[in-house]
PDB file of C-alpha atoms in Angstrom:
ATOM      1  CA  UNK A  57       0.000   0.000   0.000  1.00 36.00           C
ATOM      2  CA  UNK A  58       1.320   3.445  -0.953  1.00 38.00           C
ATOM      3  CA  UNK A  59       1.149   6.058   1.751  1.00 44.00           C
ATOM      4  CA  UNK A  60       0.996   9.643   0.463  1.00 47.00           C
ATOM      5  CA  UNK A  61       1.061  11.084   3.960  1.00 51.00           C
ATOM      6  CA  UNK A  62       4.306  12.515   5.289  1.00 55.00           C
ATOM      7  CA  UNK A  63       5.366  10.761   8.448  1.00 61.00           C
ATOM      8  CA  UNK A  64       5.898  13.334  11.259  1.00 56.00           C
ATOM      9  CA  UNK A  65       8.718  11.169  12.587  1.00 60.00           C
ATOM     10  CA  UNK A  66      10.588  11.500   9.276  1.00 63.00           C
ATOM     11  CA  UNK A  67      10.143  15.261   9.339  1.00 60.00           C
ATOM     12  CA  UNK A  68      11.366  15.602  12.917  1.00 63.00           C
ATOM     13  CA  UNK A  69      14.769  14.118  12.098  1.00 66.00           C
ATOM     14  CA  UNK A  70      15.681  17.194  10.008  1.00 68.00           C
ATOM     15  CA  UNK A  71      16.453  20.724  11.237  1.00 67.00           C
ATOM     16  CA  UNK A  72      13.480  23.078  10.844  1.00 67.00           C
ATOM     17  CA  UNK A  73      15.358  25.358   8.404  1.00 66.00           C
ATOM     18  CA  UNK A  74      15.432  22.430   5.952  1.00 69.00           C
ATOM     19  CA  UNK A  75      11.703  21.705   6.310  1.00 70.00           C
ATOM     20  CA  UNK A  76       9.858  24.983   6.851  1.00 69.00           C
ATOM     21  CA  UNK A  77       9.296  27.285   3.903  1.00 69.00           C
ATOM     22  CA  UNK A  78      10.888  30.665   4.661  1.00 61.00           C
ATOM     23  CA  UNK A  79       8.866  33.784   3.987  1.00 51.00           C
ATOM     24  CA  UNK A  80      11.994  35.779   3.192  1.00 49.00           C
ATOM     25  CA  UNK A  81      15.053  36.883   5.058  1.00 47.00           C
ATOM     26  CA  UNK A  82      15.494  40.356   6.496  1.00 47.00           C
ATOM     27  CA  UNK A  83      19.106  40.715   5.329  1.00 54.00           C
ATOM     28  CA  UNK A  84      20.587  39.263   2.120  1.00 54.00           C
ATOM     29  CA  UNK A  85      23.789  38.393   4.011  1.00 57.00           C
ATOM     30  CA  UNK A  86      21.710  36.356   6.485  1.00 57.00           C
ATOM     31  CA  UNK A  87      20.152  34.433   3.595  1.00 56.00           C
ATOM     32  CA  UNK A  88      23.595  33.610   2.193  1.00 59.00           C
ATOM     33  CA  UNK A  89      24.835  32.416   5.596  1.00 60.00           C
ATOM     34  CA  UNK A  90      21.750  30.244   6.089  1.00 58.00           C
ATOM     35  CA  UNK A  91      22.083  28.828   2.573  1.00 64.00           C
ATOM     36  CA  UNK A  92      25.744  27.916   3.174  1.00 71.00           C
ATOM     37  CA  UNK A  93      24.784  26.323   6.483  1.00 81.00           C
ATOM     38  CA  UNK A  94      22.012  24.276   4.810  1.00 83.00           C
ATOM     39  CA  UNK A  95      24.409  23.173   2.088  1.00 86.00           C
ATOM     40  CA  UNK A  96      26.923  22.013   4.697  1.00 89.00           C
ATOM     41  CA  UNK A  97      24.220  20.078   6.572  1.00 89.00           C
ATOM     42  CA  UNK A  98      22.999  18.382   3.404  1.00 90.00           C
ATOM     43  CA  UNK A  99      26.536  17.448   2.356  1.00 90.00           C
ATOM     44  CA  UNK A 100      26.919  15.440   5.567  1.00 91.00           C
ATOM     45  CA  UNK A 101      23.735  13.421   4.953  1.00 92.00           C
ATOM     46  CA  UNK A 102      23.574   9.871   3.652  1.00 94.00           C
ATOM     47  CA  UNK A 103      21.778   9.140   0.378  1.00 95.00           C
ATOM     48  CA  UNK A 104      18.710   7.782   2.188  1.00 94.00           C
ATOM     49  CA  UNK A 105      18.499  10.939   4.323  1.00 93.00           C
ATOM     50  CA  UNK A 106      18.780  13.099   1.203  1.00 95.00           C
ATOM     51  CA  UNK A 107      15.960  11.151  -0.439  1.00 95.00           C
ATOM     52  CA  UNK A 108      13.720  11.659   2.605  1.00 94.00           C
ATOM     53  CA  UNK A 109      14.658  15.348   2.705  1.00 93.00           C
ATOM     54  CA  UNK A 110      13.831  15.704  -0.996  1.00 93.00           C
ATOM     55  CA  UNK A 111      10.304  14.574  -0.139  1.00 92.00           C
ATOM     56  CA  UNK A 112       9.698  16.646   2.990  1.00 91.00           C
ATOM     57  CA  UNK A 113      12.201  19.492   2.613  1.00 90.00           C
ATOM     58  CA  UNK A 114      11.582  23.103   1.696  1.00 90.00           C
ATOM     59  CA  UNK A 115      12.401  24.852  -1.582  1.00 92.00           C
ATOM     60  CA  UNK A 116      15.920  25.755  -0.441  1.00 91.00           C
ATOM     61  CA  UNK A 117      16.688  22.114   0.384  1.00 91.00           C
ATOM     62  CA  UNK A 118      15.263  20.931  -2.962  1.00 94.00           C
ATOM     63  CA  UNK A 119      17.336  23.524  -4.841  1.00 94.00           C
ATOM     64  CA  UNK A 120      20.466  22.112  -3.214  1.00 93.00           C
ATOM     65  CA  UNK A 121      19.450  18.466  -3.638  1.00 95.00           C
ATOM     66  CA  UNK A 122      18.607  18.831  -7.350  1.00 95.00           C
ATOM     67  CA  UNK A 123      22.345  19.333  -7.955  1.00 94.00           C
ATOM     68  CA  UNK A 124      23.257  16.078  -6.207  1.00 94.00           C
ATOM     69  CA  UNK A 125      25.283  13.691  -8.386  1.00 93.00           C
ATOM     70  CA  UNK A 126      23.153  10.725  -7.279  1.00 94.00           C
ATOM     71  CA  UNK A 127      20.311  10.098  -9.765  1.00 94.00           C
ATOM     72  CA  UNK A 128      18.083   8.641  -7.058  1.00 95.00           C
ATOM     73  CA  UNK A 129      18.238  11.879  -5.060  1.00 96.00           C
ATOM     74  CA  UNK A 130      17.453  13.925  -8.183  1.00 95.00           C
ATOM     75  CA  UNK A 131      14.491  11.661  -8.963  1.00 94.00           C
ATOM     76  CA  UNK A 132      13.234  12.075  -5.392  1.00 96.00           C
ATOM     77  CA  UNK A 133      13.337  15.873  -5.784  1.00 96.00           C
ATOM     78  CA  UNK A 134      11.451  15.703  -9.098  1.00 95.00           C
ATOM     79  CA  UNK A 135       8.827  13.415  -7.531  1.00 94.00           C
ATOM     80  CA  UNK A 136       8.469  15.513  -4.369  1.00 94.00           C
ATOM     81  CA  UNK A 137       4.845  16.329  -3.536  1.00 93.00           C
ATOM     82  CA  UNK A 138       5.977  19.827  -2.512  1.00 92.00           C
ATOM     83  CA  UNK A 139       7.476  20.641  -5.921  1.00 94.00           C
ATOM     84  CA  UNK A 140       5.668  23.484  -7.703  1.00 95.00           C
ATOM     85  CA  UNK A 141       5.578  24.420 -11.389  1.00 95.00           C
ATOM     86  CA  UNK A 142       7.729  27.493 -10.722  1.00 96.00           C
ATOM     87  CA  UNK A 143      10.428  25.211  -9.262  1.00 96.00           C
ATOM     88  CA  UNK A 144      10.237  22.950 -12.310  1.00 97.00           C
ATOM     89  CA  UNK A 145      10.504  25.974 -14.612  1.00 97.00           C
ATOM     90  CA  UNK A 146      13.574  27.096 -12.703  1.00 96.00           C
ATOM     91  CA  UNK A 147      15.136  23.630 -13.103  1.00 96.00           C
ATOM     92  CA  UNK A 148      14.242  23.470 -16.806  1.00 96.00           C
ATOM     93  CA  UNK A 149      15.890  26.834 -17.513  1.00 95.00           C
ATOM     94  CA  UNK A 150      19.016  26.077 -15.477  1.00 94.00           C
ATOM     95  CA  UNK A 151      21.637  24.920 -17.962  1.00 92.00           C
ATOM     96  CA  UNK A 152      24.085  23.911 -15.250  1.00 92.00           C
ATOM     97  CA  UNK A 153      21.899  21.085 -13.940  1.00 92.00           C
ATOM     98  CA  UNK A 154      22.526  17.547 -15.118  1.00 90.00           C
ATOM     99  CA  UNK A 155      20.785  16.148 -18.167  1.00 89.00           C
ATOM    100  CA  UNK A 156      19.094  13.668 -15.824  1.00 90.00           C
ATOM    101  CA  UNK A 157      17.032  16.542 -14.363  1.00 93.00           C
ATOM    102  CA  UNK A 158      15.886  17.574 -17.834  1.00 94.00           C
ATOM    103  CA  UNK A 159      14.974  13.997 -18.745  1.00 92.00           C
ATOM    104  CA  UNK A 160      12.969  13.574 -15.536  1.00 93.00           C
ATOM    105  CA  UNK A 161      11.054  16.806 -16.190  1.00 95.00           C
ATOM    106  CA  UNK A 162      10.316  15.759 -19.774  1.00 94.00           C
ATOM    107  CA  UNK A 163       8.765  12.509 -18.507  1.00 93.00           C
ATOM    108  CA  UNK A 164       6.093  14.312 -16.456  1.00 93.00           C
ATOM    109  CA  UNK A 165       3.071  15.043 -18.650  1.00 93.00           C
ATOM    110  CA  UNK A 166       1.484  17.406 -16.143  1.00 93.00           C
ATOM    111  CA  UNK A 167       4.506  19.727 -16.375  1.00 94.00           C
ATOM    112  CA  UNK A 168       4.563  19.629 -20.167  1.00 95.00           C
ATOM    113  CA  UNK A 169       1.106  21.221 -20.110  1.00 95.00           C
ATOM    114  CA  UNK A 170       2.836  24.425 -18.992  1.00 97.00           C
ATOM    115  CA  UNK A 171       3.967  26.303 -22.122  1.00 97.00           C
ATOM    116  CA  UNK A 172       6.907  28.026 -20.401  1.00 97.00           C
ATOM    117  CA  UNK A 173       8.288  24.699 -19.133  1.00 97.00           C
ATOM    118  CA  UNK A 174       7.894  23.194 -22.595  1.00 97.00           C
ATOM    119  CA  UNK A 175       9.741  26.130 -24.176  1.00 97.00           C
ATOM    120  CA  UNK A 176      12.485  26.039 -21.524  1.00 97.00           C
ATOM    121  CA  UNK A 177      13.071  22.355 -22.248  1.00 96.00           C
ATOM    122  CA  UNK A 178      13.307  22.978 -25.997  1.00 96.00           C
ATOM    123  CA  UNK A 179      15.967  25.683 -25.650  1.00 95.00           C
ATOM    124  CA  UNK A 180      17.949  23.901 -22.932  1.00 94.00           C
ATOM    125  CA  UNK A 181      21.017  22.360 -24.629  1.00 92.00           C
ATOM    126  CA  UNK A 182      20.896  19.413 -22.213  1.00 92.00           C
ATOM    127  CA  UNK A 183      17.464  18.324 -23.416  1.00 94.00           C
ATOM    128  CA  UNK A 184      17.769  15.276 -25.679  1.00 93.00           C
ATOM    129  CA  UNK A 185      16.992  16.317 -29.285  1.00 94.00           C
ATOM    130  CA  UNK A 186      14.268  13.671 -29.512  1.00 94.00           C
ATOM    131  CA  UNK A 187      12.388  15.394 -26.665  1.00 94.00           C
ATOM    132  CA  UNK A 188      12.884  18.895 -28.100  1.00 95.00           C
ATOM    133  CA  UNK A 189      11.749  17.791 -31.563  1.00 95.00           C
ATOM    134  CA  UNK A 190       8.608  16.204 -30.135  1.00 94.00           C
ATOM    135  CA  UNK A 191       7.722  19.463 -28.358  1.00 95.00           C
ATOM    136  CA  UNK A 192       8.396  21.799 -31.324  1.00 94.00           C
ATOM    137  CA  UNK A 193       4.974  21.243 -32.861  1.00 90.00           C
ATOM    138  CA  UNK A 194       3.365  22.866 -29.826  1.00 92.00           C
ATOM    139  CA  UNK A 195       5.298  26.140 -29.963  1.00 94.00           C
ATOM    140  CA  UNK A 196       4.046  29.539 -31.148  1.00 95.00           C
ATOM    141  CA  UNK A 197       5.452  31.084 -34.323  1.00 94.00           C
ATOM    142  CA  UNK A 198       7.331  33.843 -32.482  1.00 96.00           C
ATOM    143  CA  UNK A 199       9.099  31.286 -30.297  1.00 96.00           C
ATOM    144  CA  UNK A 200       9.874  29.041 -33.281  1.00 95.00           C
ATOM    145  CA  UNK A 201      11.661  31.993 -34.903  1.00 95.00           C
ATOM    146  CA  UNK A 202      13.688  32.567 -31.741  1.00 96.00           C
ATOM    147  CA  UNK A 203      14.569  28.870 -31.485  1.00 96.00           C
ATOM    148  CA  UNK A 204      15.700  28.812 -35.121  1.00 95.00           C
ATOM    149  CA  UNK A 205      18.035  31.793 -34.474  1.00 94.00           C
ATOM    150  CA  UNK A 206      19.336  30.693 -31.056  1.00 94.00           C
ATOM    151  CA  UNK A 207      22.981  29.575 -31.219  1.00 93.00           C
ATOM    152  CA  UNK A 208      22.687  27.692 -27.912  1.00 91.00           C
ATOM    153  CA  UNK A 209      19.959  25.389 -29.213  1.00 93.00           C
ATOM    154  CA  UNK A 210      20.934  22.048 -30.726  1.00 92.00           C
ATOM    155  CA  UNK A 211      21.435  22.601 -34.484  1.00 93.00           C
ATOM    156  CA  UNK A 212      19.063  19.745 -35.309  1.00 95.00           C
ATOM    157  CA  UNK A 213      16.336  21.408 -33.242  1.00 95.00           C
ATOM    158  CA  UNK A 214      17.002  24.825 -34.842  1.00 95.00           C
ATOM    159  CA  UNK A 215      16.721  23.341 -38.356  1.00 96.00           C
ATOM    160  CA  UNK A 216      13.494  21.571 -37.440  1.00 96.00           C
ATOM    161  CA  UNK A 217      12.113  24.857 -36.064  1.00 95.00           C
ATOM    162  CA  UNK A 218      12.767  26.405 -39.497  1.00 95.00           C
ATOM    163  CA  UNK A 219      11.016  23.467 -41.185  1.00 94.00           C
ATOM    164  CA  UNK A 220       8.055  23.852 -38.832  1.00 93.00           C
ATOM    165  CA  UNK A 221       7.824  27.547 -39.763  1.00 92.00           C
ATOM    166  CA  UNK A 222       7.899  26.505 -43.431  1.00 92.00           C
ATOM    167  CA  UNK A 223       5.070  24.024 -42.870  1.00 91.00           C
ATOM    168  CA  UNK A 224       3.002  26.749 -41.274  1.00 85.00           C
ATOM    169  CA  UNK A 225       3.789  29.050 -44.221  1.00 81.00           C
ATOM    170  CA  UNK A 226       5.509  31.591 -41.974  1.00 71.00           C
ATOM    171  CA  UNK A 227       8.955  31.839 -43.592  1.00 67.00           C
TER     172      UNK A 227
END
């Protein structure tokens, strides 16, 4: 049986700054210090602790964990019930994240309903061309033109964007 409830015992094993969503820091320097402290705490965790934290942690913790080299941790972040579309959009636009993150996002149909996420995946160089090509048919003309001109986009995807414009009679 799958339990979608978060176990309070699991939550209590983590410091509150990794679990509670912050409303904003008063000083930017305080936010940087807290972020460095959270990063240090997460670095010391085992893989199983990171996976649990990915499920119950706050946005700051997920933003740190999404960069983890372990694919299982990354998958746990992507499957977190607390993950919001704005977080996914941020991940999809971040070109420094691993290609595994992009692949995981592309597998979630509910996120591909969001036009901005779809577009971010297409222009992200780490997105597999097969995924980008599949999404091109759902892009507006203006964005197709930008994709065709973008030097950071895979050349195969840029050429297909031009072809798509030709099909629509917009060249």
